[in-house]
Coordinates of C-alpha atoms in Angstrom, one line a residue:
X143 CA -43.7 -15.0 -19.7
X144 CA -41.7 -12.3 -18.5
X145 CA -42.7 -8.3 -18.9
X146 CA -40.1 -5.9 -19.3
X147 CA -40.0 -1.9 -19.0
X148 CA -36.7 -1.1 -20.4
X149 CA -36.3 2.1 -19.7
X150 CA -32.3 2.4 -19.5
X151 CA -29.9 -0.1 -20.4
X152 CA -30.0 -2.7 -17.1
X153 CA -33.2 -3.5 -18.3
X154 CA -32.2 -4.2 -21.9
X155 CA -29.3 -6.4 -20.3
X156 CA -32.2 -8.2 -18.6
X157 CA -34.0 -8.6 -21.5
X158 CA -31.2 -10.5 -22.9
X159 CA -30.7 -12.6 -20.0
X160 CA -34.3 -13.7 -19.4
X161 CA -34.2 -15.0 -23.2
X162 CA -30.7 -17.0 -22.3
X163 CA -32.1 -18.7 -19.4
X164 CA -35.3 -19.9 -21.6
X165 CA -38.2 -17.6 -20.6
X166 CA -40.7 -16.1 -23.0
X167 CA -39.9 -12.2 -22.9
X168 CA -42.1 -9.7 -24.2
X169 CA -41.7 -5.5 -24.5
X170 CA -45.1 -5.1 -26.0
X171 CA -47.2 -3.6 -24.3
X172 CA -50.3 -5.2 -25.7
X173 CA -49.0 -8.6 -24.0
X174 CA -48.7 -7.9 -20.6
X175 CA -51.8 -9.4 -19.8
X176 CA -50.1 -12.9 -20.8
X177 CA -47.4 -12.5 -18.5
X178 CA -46.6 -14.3 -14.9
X179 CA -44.0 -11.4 -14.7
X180 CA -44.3 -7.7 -14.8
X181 CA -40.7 -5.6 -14.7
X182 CA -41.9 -2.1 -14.5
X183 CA -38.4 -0.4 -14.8
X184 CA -36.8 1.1 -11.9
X185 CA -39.8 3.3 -10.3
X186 CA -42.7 2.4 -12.2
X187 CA -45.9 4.3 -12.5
X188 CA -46.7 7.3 -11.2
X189 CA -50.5 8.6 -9.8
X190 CA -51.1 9.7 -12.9
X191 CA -50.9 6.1 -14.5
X192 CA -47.5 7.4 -16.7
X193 CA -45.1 5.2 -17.2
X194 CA -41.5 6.1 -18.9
X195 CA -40.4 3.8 -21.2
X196 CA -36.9 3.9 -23.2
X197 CA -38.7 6.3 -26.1
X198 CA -42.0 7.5 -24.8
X199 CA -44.2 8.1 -21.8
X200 CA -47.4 6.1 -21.6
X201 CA -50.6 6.7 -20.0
X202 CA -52.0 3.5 -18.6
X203 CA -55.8 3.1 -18.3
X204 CA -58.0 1.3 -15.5
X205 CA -58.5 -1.4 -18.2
X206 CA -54.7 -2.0 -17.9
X207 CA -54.8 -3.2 -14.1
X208 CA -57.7 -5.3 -14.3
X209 CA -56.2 -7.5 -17.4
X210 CA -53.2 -8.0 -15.5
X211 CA -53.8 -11.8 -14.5
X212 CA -54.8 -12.5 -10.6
X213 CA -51.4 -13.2 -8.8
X214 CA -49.1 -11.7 -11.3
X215 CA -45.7 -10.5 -9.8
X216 CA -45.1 -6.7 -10.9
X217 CA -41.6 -5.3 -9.8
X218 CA -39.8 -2.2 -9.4
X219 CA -36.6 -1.4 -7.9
X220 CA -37.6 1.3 -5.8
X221 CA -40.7 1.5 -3.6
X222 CA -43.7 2.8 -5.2
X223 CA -46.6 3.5 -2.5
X224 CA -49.4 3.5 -6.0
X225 CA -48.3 0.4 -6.8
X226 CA -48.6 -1.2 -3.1
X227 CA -52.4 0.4 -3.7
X228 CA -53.4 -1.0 -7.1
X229 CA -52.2 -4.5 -5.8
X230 CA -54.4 -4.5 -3.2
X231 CA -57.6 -3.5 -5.8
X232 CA -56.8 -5.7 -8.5
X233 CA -55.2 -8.7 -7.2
X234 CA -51.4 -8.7 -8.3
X235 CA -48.7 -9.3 -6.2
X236 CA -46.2 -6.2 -6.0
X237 CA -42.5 -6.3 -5.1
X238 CA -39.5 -3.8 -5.1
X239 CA -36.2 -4.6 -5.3
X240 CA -34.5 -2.4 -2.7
X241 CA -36.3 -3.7 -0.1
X242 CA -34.0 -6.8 -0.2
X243 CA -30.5 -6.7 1.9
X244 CA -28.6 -8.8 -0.6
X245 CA -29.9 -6.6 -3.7
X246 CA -29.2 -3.3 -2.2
X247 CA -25.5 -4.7 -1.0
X248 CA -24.8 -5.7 -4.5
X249 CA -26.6 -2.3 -6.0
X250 CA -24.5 -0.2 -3.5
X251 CA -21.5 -1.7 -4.6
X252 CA -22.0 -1.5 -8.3
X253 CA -22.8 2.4 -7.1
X254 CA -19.9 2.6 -5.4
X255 CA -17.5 1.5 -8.9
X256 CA -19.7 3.9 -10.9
X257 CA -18.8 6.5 -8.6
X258 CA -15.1 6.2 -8.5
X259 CA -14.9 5.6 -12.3
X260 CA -16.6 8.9 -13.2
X261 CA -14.5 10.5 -10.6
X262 CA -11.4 9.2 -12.2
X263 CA -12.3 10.1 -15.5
X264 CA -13.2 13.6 -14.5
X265 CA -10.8 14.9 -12.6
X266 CA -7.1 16.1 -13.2
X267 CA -5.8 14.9 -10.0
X268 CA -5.6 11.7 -8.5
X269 CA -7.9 9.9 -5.5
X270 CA -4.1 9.3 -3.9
X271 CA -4.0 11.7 -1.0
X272 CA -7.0 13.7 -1.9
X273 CA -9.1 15.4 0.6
X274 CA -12.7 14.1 0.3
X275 CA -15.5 14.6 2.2
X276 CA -18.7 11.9 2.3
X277 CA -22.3 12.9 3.7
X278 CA -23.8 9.7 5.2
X279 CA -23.0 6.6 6.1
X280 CA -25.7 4.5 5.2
X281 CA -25.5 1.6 2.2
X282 CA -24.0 3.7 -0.5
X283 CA -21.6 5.6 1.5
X284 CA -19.9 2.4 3.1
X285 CA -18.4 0.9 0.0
X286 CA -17.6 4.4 -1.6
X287 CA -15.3 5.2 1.4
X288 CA -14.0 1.2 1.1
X289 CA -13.1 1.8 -2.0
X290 CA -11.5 5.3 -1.6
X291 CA -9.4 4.4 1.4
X292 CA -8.2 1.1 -0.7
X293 CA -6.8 3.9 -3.1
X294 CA -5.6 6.2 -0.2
X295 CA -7.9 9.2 -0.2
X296 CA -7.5 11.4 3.0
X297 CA -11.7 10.3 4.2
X298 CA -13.9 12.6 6.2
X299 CA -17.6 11.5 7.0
X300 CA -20.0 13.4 7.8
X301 CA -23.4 12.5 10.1
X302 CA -26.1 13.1 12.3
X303 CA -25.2 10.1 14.9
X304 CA -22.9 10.8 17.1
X305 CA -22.5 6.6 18.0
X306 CA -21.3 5.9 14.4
X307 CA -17.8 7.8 15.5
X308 CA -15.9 4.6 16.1
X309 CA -17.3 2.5 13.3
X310 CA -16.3 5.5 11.1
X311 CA -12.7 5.7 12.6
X312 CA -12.2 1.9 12.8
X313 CA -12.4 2.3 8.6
X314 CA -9.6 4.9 8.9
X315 CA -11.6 7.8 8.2
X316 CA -12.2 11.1 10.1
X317 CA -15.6 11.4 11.8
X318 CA -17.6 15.0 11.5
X319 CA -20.5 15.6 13.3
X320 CA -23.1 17.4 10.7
X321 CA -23.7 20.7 13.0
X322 CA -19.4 21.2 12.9
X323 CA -19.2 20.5 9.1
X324 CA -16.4 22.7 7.5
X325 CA -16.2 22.7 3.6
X326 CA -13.2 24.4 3.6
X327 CA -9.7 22.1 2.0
X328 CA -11.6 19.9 0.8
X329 CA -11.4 18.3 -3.2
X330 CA -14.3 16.1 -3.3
X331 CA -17.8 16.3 -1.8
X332 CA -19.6 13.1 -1.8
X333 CA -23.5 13.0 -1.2
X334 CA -25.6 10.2 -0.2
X335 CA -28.0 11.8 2.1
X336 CA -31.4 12.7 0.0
X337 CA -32.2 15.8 2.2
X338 CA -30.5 19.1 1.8
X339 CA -27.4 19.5 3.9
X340 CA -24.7 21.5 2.1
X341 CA -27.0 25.0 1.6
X342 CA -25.3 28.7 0.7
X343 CA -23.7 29.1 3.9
X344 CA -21.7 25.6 3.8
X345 CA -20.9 26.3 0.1
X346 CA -19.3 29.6 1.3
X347 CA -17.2 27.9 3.3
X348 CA -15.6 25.8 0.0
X349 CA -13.2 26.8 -2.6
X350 CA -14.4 26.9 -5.7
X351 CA -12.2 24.2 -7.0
X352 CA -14.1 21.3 -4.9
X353 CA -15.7 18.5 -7.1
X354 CA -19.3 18.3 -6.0
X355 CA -21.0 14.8 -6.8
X356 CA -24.6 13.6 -5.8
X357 CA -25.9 10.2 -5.8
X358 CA -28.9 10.9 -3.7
X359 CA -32.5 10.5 -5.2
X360 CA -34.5 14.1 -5.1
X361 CA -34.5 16.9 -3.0
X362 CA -30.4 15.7 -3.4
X363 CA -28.0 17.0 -0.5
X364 CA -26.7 19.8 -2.1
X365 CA -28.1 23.1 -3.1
X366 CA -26.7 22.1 -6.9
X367 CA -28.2 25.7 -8.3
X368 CA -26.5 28.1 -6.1
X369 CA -23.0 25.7 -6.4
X370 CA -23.3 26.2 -10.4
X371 CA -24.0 30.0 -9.9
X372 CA -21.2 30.3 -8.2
X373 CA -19.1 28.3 -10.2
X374 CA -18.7 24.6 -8.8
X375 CA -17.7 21.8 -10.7
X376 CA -21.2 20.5 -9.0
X377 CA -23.0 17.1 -10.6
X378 CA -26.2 14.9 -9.6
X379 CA -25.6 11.1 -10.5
X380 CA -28.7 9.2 -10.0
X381 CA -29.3 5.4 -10.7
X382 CA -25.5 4.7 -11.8
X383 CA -26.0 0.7 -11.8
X384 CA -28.1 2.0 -15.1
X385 CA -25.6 3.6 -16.7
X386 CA -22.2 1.6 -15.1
X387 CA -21.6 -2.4 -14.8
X388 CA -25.4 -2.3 -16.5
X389 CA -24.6 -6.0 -17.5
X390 CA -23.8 -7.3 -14.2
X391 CA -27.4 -5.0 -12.5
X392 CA -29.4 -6.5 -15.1
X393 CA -28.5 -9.8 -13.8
X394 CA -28.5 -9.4 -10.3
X395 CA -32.5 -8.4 -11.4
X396 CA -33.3 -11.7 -13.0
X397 CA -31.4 -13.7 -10.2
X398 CA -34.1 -11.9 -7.7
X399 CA -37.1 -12.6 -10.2
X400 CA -36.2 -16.5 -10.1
X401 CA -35.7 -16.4 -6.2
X402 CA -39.0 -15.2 -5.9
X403 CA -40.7 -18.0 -8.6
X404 CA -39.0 -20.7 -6.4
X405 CA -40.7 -19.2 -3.5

């Protein structure tokens, strides 16, 4: 028996799948004691023993952990240090997804379409040619700039590392180095980084008709509240697997759970 959080629409699409490939699925709560498998959504539980499902938020009690049965596999996508914790007192096994090279290659790439279909639909100028600038090069920010040099964006990336220059020019891009970062010309700004980078002083440097999109996880790259003060067409896009290609991410989670079961 399977366990499922679904607190956006991947998980519902895994849901679905799980019942196609013949396993007992349950969103009851009350069952979860039955079940080999525990999908906790994408972060889980907080200290606080909250949970977020798709229409409430639920406090779990003590009495919760210690039904679970001995050995059960609970899951999350991202890490969740409380979790790592309770497995250790009450004798389930805990696994995240993003801690798996194949996952977060697929999950960056499903990212990566999200991104460049929201930027499509929201802008009234094409990628062809424009000027965009990406913070980070890390799993996220490689397949976004594949996909915008495919369509012939004009690509500056911006790090820390000064050794990722020729990678970063071999892709056809321009390399910055973070301390010489110029806002100025550019159309797009892309975050990936989740640390601030792009404060007051580097939006100053911006016109205010630059696009500003985040897809970092919290504190976010960008100082979003000043950028919307001063008018920027500024916008934080977290989890986009849940939200684009959610059919596709909710399989790619049940293909993981049944790697795991074989192990």
């Amino acid at each position: 028996m399977i366990f499922i959080n679904h607190d956006d629409l991947r998980s519902l699409e895994l849901m679905e799948e799980c019942v196609r490939r013949g396993y007992y699925v349950t969103d009851q709560i009350k069952d979860i004691k039955y079940a080999n498998v525990i999908y906790l959504g994408a972060k889980g539980i907080d200290r606080k023993n909250r949970l977020l499902t798709h229409n409430e938020t639920l406090i779990l009690s003590d009495d919760f952990f210690s039904s679970l049965k001995k050995g059960s596999l609970v899951i999350t996508l991202a890490y969740n240090s409380f979790l790592e914790q309770l497995a250790k007192k009450y004798g389930f096994k805990y696994v995240y997804l993003l801690e798996n090279k194949m996952f977060i290659h697929l999950n960056s790439i499903l990212t990566a379409e999200g991104l460049i279909s929201y930027l499509i639909a929201h802008r009234r100028f094409p990628l062809y040619q424009s000027r965009i600038v990406v913070l980070g090069f890390g799993h996220c920010a490689k397949p976004i700039i594949e996909y915008l040099k495919a369509m012939h964006s004009d690509v500056y990336v911006v790090v820390r590392r000064k050794e990722l220059q020729k990678e970063i020019e071999s892709m056809g891009c321009h390399f910055m180095f973070i301390e010489d970062m110029d806002l100025k010309d550019f159309d797009i700004l892309i975050n990936t980084v989740p640390q601030l980078i792009v404060d007051k002083e580097k939006l100053d440097q911006a016109h205010l008709q630059m696009m500003i999109v985040d897809i970092a996880s919290y504190p976010y790259g960008v100082d979003h509240h000043y950028a919307l003060t001063q008018g920027f067409n500024s916008i934080i896009l977290p989890s986009i697997p849940s939200k684009y290609a959610y059919g596709y991410a909710g399989k790619m989670i049940i293909d993981e759970i049944e790697r795991m079961l074989e192990n």
